[in-house]
């Protein structure tokens, strides 16, 4: 079967770069949503905690409960308000005013404010009413946060949104004082925002893609020396020699122009790979050409090796499929065995 190897050293090196930028490991919240971007939730959580990360972020409560032993706190980004509960180290993001009203007494929340992305979050005008509700209902305000719509793009958008966010933070500090609530933590940066922000001055950054070794940002922001953590391997099932003129696979999309080796490897689009159509020049990590259309459980490669690395840089596949590395990584089927080396 195909398997995934995760590099302990590359993760360590990425976390070092990010901790340096953020001002310490305690200022990194590892974003582990969606099976840790396809890397494997449990083992990745354990490894990041071993390497000194204290905070985590997940998509839902189920993910958070699976890894709660490893972190001081875990922020759950997208849980439905019916499923909120009070828990010492699980913090529910509240993404609209209506959801705030359903938070049970004693539950911890991270209040999301819409500073300009207009995807979700409370309107800044709702802050006063939100603090009244928090106080009245005995809800614990862990943090206040926002998300940038264009942290990875050049242009003025990021700066304009940061100005909005600064004003929101000032108002939150005033309101916390007024209601005698502890000043909440503030966090606004994802990977791109942290890497480009100059001086980082918040309580922590929510770091996803950069921790996994990618930075899909414009070259204008420079190079940060991040290294991909994940490598996908497949095993050979069979080997044949193609004669000049023979075509491989469904639709015969690849035609041999001379005698050549073709082996079938045990990974395909059922494993979460994008379905390669066989007409391009996509190669494996060591440059062996992928021959023809990918099948459900297998693909042909010009190689004889018993085991090959299909990719060690998801950006190559992202480019081929006109998408982002997140999209390639997160789709990798959870059933593929994963381990750290
Ligand atoms: C996914 C996500 C992040 C992490 O983004 P990266 O670009 O992977 O660093 C941070 N914050 C929120 C709200 C997210 O949904």
mmCIF file of C-alpha atoms and ligand atoms in Angstrom:
data_model
loop_
_atom_site.group_PDB
_atom_site.id
_atom_site.type_symbol
_atom_site.label_atom_id
_atom_site.label_comp_id
_atom_site.label_asym_id
_atom_site.label_seq_id
_atom_site.Cartn_x
_atom_site.Cartn_y
_atom_site.Cartn_z
ATOM 1 C CA UNK A 1 0.000 0.000 0.000
ATOM 2 C CA UNK A 2 0.952 3.604 -0.442
ATOM 3 C CA UNK A 3 2.298 5.290 2.673
ATOM 4 C CA UNK A 4 3.233 8.750 3.878
ATOM 5 C CA UNK A 5 6.511 9.615 5.568
ATOM 6 C CA UNK A 6 6.675 12.771 7.645
ATOM 7 C CA UNK A 7 10.019 14.384 8.303
ATOM 8 C CA UNK A 8 10.695 15.137 11.982
ATOM 9 C CA UNK A 9 13.668 17.296 10.992
ATOM 10 C CA UNK A 10 11.800 19.376 8.438
ATOM 11 C CA UNK A 11 9.007 20.027 10.918
ATOM 12 C CA UNK A 12 11.584 21.048 13.527
ATOM 13 C CA UNK A 13 13.240 23.408 11.078
ATOM 14 C CA UNK A 14 9.887 24.987 10.035
ATOM 15 C CA UNK A 15 8.816 25.453 13.641
ATOM 16 C CA UNK A 16 12.159 27.054 14.452
ATOM 17 C CA UNK A 17 11.698 29.583 11.635
ATOM 18 C CA UNK A 18 8.133 30.327 12.740
ATOM 19 C CA UNK A 19 8.945 30.534 16.462
ATOM 20 C CA UNK A 20 11.747 32.949 15.703
ATOM 21 C CA UNK A 21 9.394 35.138 13.703
ATOM 22 C CA UNK A 22 6.624 34.946 16.336
ATOM 23 C CA UNK A 23 8.919 35.445 19.326
ATOM 24 C CA UNK A 24 8.748 31.950 20.845
ATOM 25 C CA UNK A 25 7.108 28.543 20.539
ATOM 26 C CA UNK A 26 4.413 29.663 22.960
ATOM 27 C CA UNK A 27 3.297 32.155 20.340
ATOM 28 C CA UNK A 28 2.488 29.485 17.757
ATOM 29 C CA UNK A 29 -0.950 27.897 17.536
ATOM 30 C CA UNK A 30 -0.571 24.855 15.280
ATOM 31 C CA UNK A 31 -3.506 24.716 12.872
ATOM 32 C CA UNK A 32 -4.359 21.003 12.708
ATOM 33 C CA UNK A 33 -7.758 21.198 11.062
ATOM 34 C CA UNK A 34 -8.803 18.637 8.478
ATOM 35 C CA UNK A 35 -6.554 15.814 9.565
ATOM 36 C CA UNK A 36 -3.642 18.247 9.982
ATOM 37 C CA UNK A 37 -3.870 19.309 6.321
ATOM 38 C CA UNK A 38 -3.760 15.633 5.376
ATOM 39 C CA UNK A 39 -0.670 14.871 7.481
ATOM 40 C CA UNK A 40 -2.558 12.830 10.112
ATOM 41 C CA UNK A 41 -4.176 14.576 13.088
ATOM 42 C CA UNK A 42 -3.046 12.436 16.001
ATOM 43 C CA UNK A 43 0.593 11.832 15.079
ATOM 44 C CA UNK A 44 1.087 15.374 13.892
ATOM 45 C CA UNK A 45 -0.423 16.815 17.079
ATOM 46 C CA UNK A 46 1.802 14.595 19.203
ATOM 47 C CA UNK A 47 4.925 15.576 17.272
ATOM 48 C CA UNK A 48 4.242 19.338 17.337
ATOM 49 C CA UNK A 49 3.549 19.151 21.087
ATOM 50 C CA UNK A 50 6.833 17.214 21.544
ATOM 51 C CA UNK A 51 8.597 19.997 19.682
ATOM 52 C CA UNK A 52 7.276 22.642 22.083
ATOM 53 C CA UNK A 53 4.003 23.934 20.624
ATOM 54 C CA UNK A 54 1.375 24.720 23.291
ATOM 55 C CA UNK A 55 -1.686 25.811 21.335
ATOM 56 C CA UNK A 56 -3.645 24.099 18.586
ATOM 57 C CA UNK A 57 -6.519 24.910 16.265
ATOM 58 C CA UNK A 58 -8.988 22.395 14.836
ATOM 59 C CA UNK A 59 -12.062 22.485 12.666
ATOM 60 C CA UNK A 60 -14.532 20.787 15.028
ATOM 61 C CA UNK A 61 -14.901 19.475 18.574
ATOM 62 C CA UNK A 62 -14.323 15.856 17.539
ATOM 63 C CA UNK A 63 -10.823 16.720 16.294
ATOM 64 C CA UNK A 64 -10.127 18.755 19.431
ATOM 65 C CA UNK A 65 -11.135 15.923 21.785
ATOM 66 C CA UNK A 66 -8.849 13.511 19.932
ATOM 67 C CA UNK A 67 -5.764 15.620 20.704
ATOM 68 C CA UNK A 68 -6.717 17.435 23.913
ATOM 69 C CA UNK A 69 -4.026 15.685 25.961
ATOM 70 C CA UNK A 70 -1.252 17.330 23.956
ATOM 71 C CA UNK A 71 -2.022 21.044 24.275
ATOM 72 C CA UNK A 72 -2.706 23.743 26.849
ATOM 73 C CA UNK A 73 -5.626 24.890 24.748
ATOM 74 C CA UNK A 74 -7.316 24.125 21.455
ATOM 75 C CA UNK A 75 -9.432 26.572 19.470
ATOM 76 C CA UNK A 76 -12.253 24.990 17.495
ATOM 77 C CA UNK A 77 -12.949 27.119 14.435
ATOM 78 C CA UNK A 78 -16.161 25.868 12.892
ATOM 79 C CA UNK A 79 -18.306 24.009 15.392
ATOM 80 C CA UNK A 80 -22.073 24.478 15.261
ATOM 81 C CA UNK A 81 -23.525 26.409 18.176
ATOM 82 C CA UNK A 82 -25.716 23.428 19.249
ATOM 83 C CA UNK A 83 -22.511 21.528 20.012
ATOM 84 C CA UNK A 84 -20.758 24.078 22.250
ATOM 85 C CA UNK A 85 -19.814 22.833 25.731
ATOM 86 C CA UNK A 86 -17.788 23.966 28.716
ATOM 87 C CA UNK A 87 -14.337 22.357 28.821
ATOM 88 C CA UNK A 88 -11.123 23.445 30.558
ATOM 89 C CA UNK A 89 -8.968 23.547 27.429
ATOM 90 C CA UNK A 90 -11.309 23.564 24.443
ATOM 91 C CA UNK A 91 -12.298 26.986 23.153
ATOM 92 C CA UNK A 92 -15.123 27.507 20.690
ATOM 93 C CA UNK A 93 -14.909 30.175 18.027
ATOM 94 C CA UNK A 94 -18.080 32.251 18.001
ATOM 95 C CA UNK A 95 -18.632 33.350 14.421
ATOM 96 C CA UNK A 96 -21.815 35.423 14.728
ATOM 97 C CA UNK A 97 -23.728 37.276 17.419
ATOM 98 C CA UNK A 98 -26.575 34.780 17.383
ATOM 99 C CA UNK A 99 -24.180 31.933 18.275
ATOM 100 C CA UNK A 100 -22.919 33.887 21.289
ATOM 101 C CA UNK A 101 -26.370 33.617 22.863
ATOM 102 C CA UNK A 102 -26.153 29.789 22.807
ATOM 103 C CA UNK A 103 -22.827 29.490 24.617
ATOM 104 C CA UNK A 104 -23.326 27.606 27.912
ATOM 105 C CA UNK A 105 -22.254 29.193 31.205
ATOM 106 C CA UNK A 106 -18.580 28.530 31.926
ATOM 107 C CA UNK A 107 -17.687 27.669 28.320
ATOM 108 C CA UNK A 108 -14.614 29.298 26.807
ATOM 109 C CA UNK A 109 -14.879 31.216 23.570
ATOM 110 C CA UNK A 110 -12.754 32.910 20.958
ATOM 111 C CA UNK A 111 -14.766 35.780 19.549
ATOM 112 C CA UNK A 112 -14.297 36.178 15.800
ATOM 113 C CA UNK A 113 -14.608 39.717 14.485
ATOM 114 C CA UNK A 114 -15.126 40.588 10.839
ATOM 115 C CA UNK A 115 -12.429 43.138 10.069
ATOM 116 C CA UNK A 116 -13.055 43.115 6.327
ATOM 117 C CA UNK A 117 -13.093 39.596 4.883
ATOM 118 C CA UNK A 118 -16.898 39.402 5.232
ATOM 119 C CA UNK A 119 -16.908 35.615 5.471
ATOM 120 C CA UNK A 120 -17.950 35.369 9.104
ATOM 121 C CA UNK A 121 -17.379 36.989 12.480
ATOM 122 C CA UNK A 122 -19.275 39.607 14.436
ATOM 123 C CA UNK A 123 -19.636 43.064 13.032
ATOM 124 C CA UNK A 124 -17.405 45.432 15.074
ATOM 125 C CA UNK A 125 -20.592 47.417 15.840
ATOM 126 C CA UNK A 126 -21.860 44.397 17.810
ATOM 127 C CA UNK A 127 -18.923 44.449 20.250
ATOM 128 C CA UNK A 128 -20.701 46.402 23.000
ATOM 129 C CA UNK A 129 -23.706 44.065 22.967
ATOM 130 C CA UNK A 130 -21.383 41.052 22.796
ATOM 131 C CA UNK A 131 -19.589 42.091 25.982
ATOM 132 C CA UNK A 132 -22.945 42.563 27.741
ATOM 133 C CA UNK A 133 -23.956 39.025 26.747
ATOM 134 C CA UNK A 134 -20.605 37.534 27.783
ATOM 135 C CA UNK A 135 -20.866 39.149 31.198
ATOM 136 C CA UNK A 136 -24.534 38.286 31.749
ATOM 137 C CA UNK A 137 -24.234 34.648 30.653
ATOM 138 C CA UNK A 138 -21.023 33.849 32.518
ATOM 139 C CA UNK A 139 -19.104 32.992 29.351
ATOM 140 C CA UNK A 140 -15.292 32.989 29.501
ATOM 141 C CA UNK A 141 -13.665 35.160 26.848
ATOM 142 C CA UNK A 142 -10.376 33.448 25.966
ATOM 143 C CA UNK A 143 -9.483 35.503 22.924
ATOM 144 C CA UNK A 144 -10.639 37.842 20.194
ATOM 145 C CA UNK A 145 -9.488 37.163 16.662
ATOM 146 C CA UNK A 146 -9.860 37.972 12.991
ATOM 147 C CA UNK A 147 -8.696 36.573 9.642
ATOM 148 C CA UNK A 148 -7.150 38.456 6.696
ATOM 149 C CA UNK A 149 -8.562 38.089 3.238
ATOM 150 C CA UNK A 150 -5.353 38.809 1.339
ATOM 151 C CA UNK A 151 -2.383 38.141 3.609
ATOM 152 C CA UNK A 152 -0.660 36.249 0.793
ATOM 153 C CA UNK A 153 -1.162 38.923 -1.870
ATOM 154 C CA UNK A 154 0.663 42.120 -2.668
ATOM 155 C CA UNK A 155 -1.419 45.308 -2.643
ATOM 156 C CA UNK A 156 -2.910 47.531 0.032
ATOM 157 C CA UNK A 157 -5.685 45.205 1.213
ATOM 158 C CA UNK A 158 -3.716 43.678 4.072
ATOM 159 C CA UNK A 159 -2.741 47.093 5.461
ATOM 160 C CA UNK A 160 -6.252 48.488 5.261
ATOM 161 C CA UNK A 161 -7.622 45.441 7.102
ATOM 162 C CA UNK A 162 -4.911 45.672 9.752
ATOM 163 C CA UNK A 163 -5.954 49.253 10.478
ATOM 164 C CA UNK A 164 -9.516 48.051 11.068
ATOM 165 C CA UNK A 165 -8.211 45.327 13.345
ATOM 166 C CA UNK A 166 -6.154 47.790 15.422
ATOM 167 C CA UNK A 167 -9.276 49.864 16.087
ATOM 168 C CA UNK A 168 -11.212 46.716 17.056
ATOM 169 C CA UNK A 169 -8.498 45.681 19.531
ATOM 170 C CA UNK A 170 -8.533 49.091 21.208
ATOM 171 C CA UNK A 171 -12.281 48.912 21.629
ATOM 172 C CA UNK A 172 -12.045 45.352 23.055
ATOM 173 C CA UNK A 173 -9.507 46.522 25.649
ATOM 174 C CA UNK A 174 -11.833 49.359 26.711
ATOM 175 C CA UNK A 175 -14.827 47.032 26.967
ATOM 176 C CA UNK A 176 -12.903 44.402 28.945
ATOM 177 C CA UNK A 177 -11.917 47.097 31.451
ATOM 178 C CA UNK A 178 -15.456 48.417 31.656
ATOM 179 C CA UNK A 179 -16.845 44.930 32.411
ATOM 180 C CA UNK A 180 -13.916 43.880 34.650
ATOM 181 C CA UNK A 181 -13.102 40.980 32.343
ATOM 182 C CA UNK A 182 -9.481 39.844 31.917
ATOM 183 C CA UNK A 183 -7.937 41.242 28.746
ATOM 184 C CA UNK A 184 -8.441 38.498 26.124
ATOM 185 C CA UNK A 185 -5.652 37.178 23.914
ATOM 186 C CA UNK A 186 -5.492 38.610 20.406
ATOM 187 C CA UNK A 187 -4.619 36.667 17.260
ATOM 188 C CA UNK A 188 -5.044 37.638 13.640
ATOM 189 C CA UNK A 189 -2.176 36.099 11.667
ATOM 190 C CA UNK A 190 -2.164 32.953 9.570
ATOM 191 C CA UNK A 191 1.127 31.749 8.051
ATOM 192 C CA UNK A 192 1.360 34.383 5.337
ATOM 193 C CA UNK A 193 0.461 37.252 7.674
ATOM 194 C CA UNK A 194 3.024 36.123 10.257
ATOM 195 C CA UNK A 195 5.781 35.767 7.671
ATOM 196 C CA UNK A 196 5.198 39.190 6.113
ATOM 197 C CA UNK A 197 4.090 41.259 9.104
ATOM 198 C CA UNK A 198 7.380 42.821 10.182
ATOM 199 C CA UNK A 199 7.291 43.031 13.966
ATOM 200 C CA UNK A 200 4.912 40.431 15.417
ATOM 201 C CA UNK A 201 3.191 41.833 18.503
ATOM 202 C CA UNK A 202 0.193 39.584 19.212
ATOM 203 C CA UNK A 203 -0.333 36.762 21.696
ATOM 204 C CA UNK A 204 -0.012 34.045 19.081
ATOM 205 C CA UNK A 205 -0.345 33.315 15.371
ATOM 206 C CA UNK A 206 -2.506 30.557 13.886
ATOM 207 C CA UNK A 207 -0.013 28.785 11.682
ATOM 208 C CA UNK A 208 -1.017 26.115 9.199
ATOM 209 C CA UNK A 209 0.577 25.794 5.784
ATOM 210 C CA UNK A 210 4.022 27.177 6.737
ATOM 211 C CA UNK A 211 4.417 24.589 9.498
ATOM 212 C CA UNK A 212 3.823 21.900 6.854
ATOM 213 C CA UNK A 213 6.559 23.508 4.768
ATOM 214 C CA UNK A 214 4.776 25.661 2.215
ATOM 215 C CA UNK A 215 4.284 29.302 1.533
ATOM 216 C CA UNK A 216 2.104 29.942 -1.509
ATOM 217 C CA UNK A 217 2.960 33.644 -1.462
ATOM 218 C CA UNK A 218 4.227 36.002 -4.112
ATOM 219 C CA UNK A 219 7.999 35.839 -4.594
ATOM 220 C CA UNK A 220 8.000 39.521 -3.652
ATOM 221 C CA UNK A 221 7.803 38.540 0.010
ATOM 222 C CA UNK A 222 11.068 36.625 -0.200
ATOM 223 C CA UNK A 223 12.039 33.070 0.690
ATOM 224 C CA UNK A 224 11.709 31.730 4.165
ATOM 225 C CA UNK A 225 13.510 28.387 3.903
ATOM 226 C CA UNK A 226 10.475 26.246 4.755
ATOM 227 C CA UNK A 227 10.743 22.544 3.930
ATOM 228 C CA UNK A 228 7.853 20.222 3.038
ATOM 229 C CA UNK A 229 7.228 17.697 5.813
ATOM 230 C CA UNK A 230 5.182 15.153 3.857
ATOM 231 C CA UNK A 231 6.329 12.645 1.250
ATOM 232 C CA UNK A 232 3.999 10.174 -0.461
ATOM 233 C CA UNK A 233 5.341 6.747 -1.429
ATOM 234 C CA UNK A 234 3.900 3.910 -3.505
ATOM 235 C CA UNK A 235 4.948 0.289 -4.109
ATOM 236 C CA UNK A 236 5.374 -1.473 -7.427
ATOM 237 C CA UNK A 237 2.709 -3.995 -8.396
ATOM 238 C CA UNK A 238 4.019 -5.146 -11.800
ATOM 239 C CA UNK A 239 6.470 -4.235 -14.563
ATOM 240 C CA UNK A 240 6.419 -4.561 -18.370
ATOM 241 C CA UNK A 241 8.388 -3.370 -21.374
ATOM 242 C CA UNK A 242 6.461 -1.096 -23.742
ATOM 243 C CA UNK A 243 7.314 -1.380 -27.437
ATOM 244 C CA UNK A 244 7.599 1.649 -29.682
ATOM 245 C CA UNK A 245 4.017 2.786 -30.474
ATOM 246 C CA UNK A 246 2.266 1.065 -27.566
ATOM 247 C CA UNK A 247 -0.123 3.210 -25.508
ATOM 248 C CA UNK A 248 -0.615 2.956 -21.737
ATOM 249 C CA UNK A 249 -3.755 2.997 -19.626
ATOM 250 C CA UNK A 250 -7.327 4.272 -20.073
ATOM 251 C CA UNK A 251 -7.746 6.144 -23.324
ATOM 252 C CA UNK A 252 -4.160 5.299 -24.332
ATOM 253 C CA UNK A 253 -3.034 8.809 -23.455
ATOM 254 C CA UNK A 254 0.673 8.025 -23.420
ATOM 255 C CA UNK A 255 2.419 6.502 -26.422
ATOM 256 C CA UNK A 256 5.898 5.016 -26.115
ATOM 257 C CA UNK A 257 8.242 6.456 -28.735
ATOM 258 C CA UNK A 258 10.849 3.793 -28.088
ATOM 259 C CA UNK A 259 11.142 0.654 -26.042
ATOM 260 C CA UNK A 260 10.705 1.598 -22.383
ATOM 261 C CA UNK A 261 9.950 0.257 -18.910
ATOM 262 C CA UNK A 262 6.543 0.844 -17.366
ATOM 263 C CA UNK A 263 5.602 -0.259 -13.853
ATOM 264 C CA UNK A 264 2.286 -0.014 -12.104
ATOM 265 C CA UNK A 265 2.369 1.528 -8.606
ATOM 266 C CA UNK A 266 -0.287 1.140 -5.941
ATOM 267 C CA UNK A 267 -1.595 4.669 -5.556
ATOM 268 C CA UNK A 268 -4.404 6.363 -7.474
ATOM 269 C CA UNK A 269 -7.153 8.917 -7.238
ATOM 270 C CA UNK A 270 -9.046 6.882 -4.603
ATOM 271 C CA UNK A 271 -6.154 7.759 -2.301
ATOM 272 C CA UNK A 272 -7.007 11.416 -2.700
ATOM 273 C CA UNK A 273 -4.618 12.343 -5.487
ATOM 274 C CA UNK A 274 -5.961 14.605 -8.209
ATOM 275 C CA UNK A 275 -6.803 12.470 -11.244
ATOM 276 C CA UNK A 276 -3.926 13.085 -13.611
ATOM 277 C CA UNK A 277 -5.174 12.983 -17.207
ATOM 278 C CA UNK A 278 -1.943 11.655 -18.664
ATOM 279 C CA UNK A 279 -1.342 14.371 -21.245
ATOM 280 C CA UNK A 280 1.179 16.495 -19.362
ATOM 281 C CA UNK A 281 4.734 15.971 -18.216
ATOM 282 C CA UNK A 282 4.111 15.174 -14.566
ATOM 283 C CA UNK A 283 6.945 13.217 -12.932
ATOM 284 C CA UNK A 284 7.625 11.572 -9.602
ATOM 285 C CA UNK A 285 9.993 13.149 -7.060
ATOM 286 C CA UNK A 286 13.098 11.726 -8.743
ATOM 287 C CA UNK A 287 11.957 12.740 -12.237
ATOM 288 C CA UNK A 288 10.444 9.474 -13.549
ATOM 289 C CA UNK A 289 7.653 10.283 -15.980
ATOM 290 C CA UNK A 290 4.092 9.285 -15.030
ATOM 291 C CA UNK A 291 2.708 7.387 -18.023
ATOM 292 C CA UNK A 292 -0.851 8.026 -19.155
ATOM 293 C CA UNK A 293 -4.014 8.528 -17.166
ATOM 294 C CA UNK A 294 -4.106 7.731 -13.470
ATOM 295 C CA UNK A 295 -6.420 4.869 -12.439
ATOM 296 C CA UNK A 296 -8.499 4.610 -9.286
ATOM 297 C CA UNK A 297 -5.974 2.529 -7.335
ATOM 298 C CA UNK A 298 -2.850 2.698 -9.449
ATOM 299 C CA UNK A 299 -0.707 4.600 -11.896
ATOM 300 C CA UNK A 300 1.993 3.732 -14.430
ATOM 301 C CA UNK A 301 5.456 5.203 -14.104
ATOM 302 C CA UNK A 302 8.607 4.895 -16.195
ATOM 303 C CA UNK A 303 10.515 3.191 -13.404
ATOM 304 C CA UNK A 304 11.503 -0.212 -12.138
ATOM 305 C CA UNK A 305 12.068 0.696 -8.501
ATOM 306 C CA UNK A 306 10.256 -1.371 -5.906
ATOM 307 C CA UNK A 307 9.128 1.749 -4.113
ATOM 308 C CA UNK A 308 8.942 5.305 -5.431
ATOM 309 C CA UNK A 309 8.320 8.704 -3.980
ATOM 310 C CA UNK A 310 5.285 10.078 -5.820
ATOM 311 C CA UNK A 311 5.869 13.581 -4.494
ATOM 312 C CA UNK A 312 7.859 15.347 -1.792
ATOM 313 C CA UNK A 313 6.654 18.798 -2.813
ATOM 314 C CA UNK A 314 2.901 19.261 -3.172
ATOM 315 C CA UNK A 315 3.532 22.570 -4.961
ATOM 316 C CA UNK A 316 4.533 20.609 -8.085
ATOM 317 C CA UNK A 317 1.129 18.918 -8.177
ATOM 318 C CA UNK A 318 -0.634 22.147 -7.258
ATOM 319 C CA UNK A 319 0.945 23.798 -10.288
ATOM 320 C CA UNK A 320 -0.053 20.944 -12.614
ATOM 321 C CA UNK A 321 -3.678 21.152 -11.426
ATOM 322 C CA UNK A 322 -3.848 24.919 -11.212
ATOM 323 C CA UNK A 323 -4.585 24.893 -7.498
ATOM 324 C CA UNK A 324 -2.827 25.518 -4.171
ATOM 325 C CA UNK A 325 -0.690 23.141 -2.131
ATOM 326 C CA UNK A 326 -3.359 23.075 0.627
ATOM 327 C CA UNK A 327 -5.735 21.443 -1.835
ATOM 328 C CA UNK A 328 -3.274 18.677 -2.786
ATOM 329 C CA UNK A 329 -2.347 17.885 0.835
ATOM 330 C CA UNK A 330 -5.741 18.000 2.510
ATOM 331 C CA UNK A 331 -7.301 15.527 0.081
ATOM 332 C CA UNK A 332 -4.851 12.712 0.881
ATOM 333 C CA UNK A 333 -7.001 9.869 2.131
ATOM 334 C CA UNK A 334 -6.929 9.389 5.910
ATOM 335 C CA UNK A 335 -6.596 5.609 5.470
ATOM 336 C CA UNK A 336 -3.053 5.887 4.042
ATOM 337 C CA UNK A 337 -0.586 4.877 6.791
ATOM 338 C CA UNK A 338 1.468 7.810 8.067
ATOM 339 C CA UNK A 339 4.567 7.868 10.227
ATOM 340 C CA UNK A 340 7.377 10.197 11.250
ATOM 341 C CA UNK A 341 10.968 9.406 10.302
HETATM 342 C C1 LIG B 1 -6.953 27.646 8.135
HETATM 343 C C2 LIG B 1 -6.878 28.841 8.967
HETATM 344 C C3 LIG B 1 -5.641 29.349 9.406
HETATM 345 C C4 LIG B 1 -4.312 28.824 8.923
HETATM 346 O O1 LIG B 1 -4.016 29.354 7.651
HETATM 347 P P1 LIG B 1 -2.611 29.037 6.917
HETATM 348 O O2 LIG B 1 -2.684 29.858 5.692
HETATM 349 O O3 LIG B 1 -2.636 27.573 6.612
HETATM 350 O O4 LIG B 1 -1.541 29.392 7.863
HETATM 351 C C5 LIG B 1 -5.658 30.408 10.301
HETATM 352 N N1 LIG B 1 -6.816 30.954 10.719
HETATM 353 C C6 LIG B 1 -8.025 30.510 10.291
HETATM 354 C C7 LIG B 1 -9.254 31.178 10.786
HETATM 355 C C8 LIG B 1 -8.099 29.456 9.396
HETATM 356 O O5 LIG B 1 -9.292 29.026 8.967
#
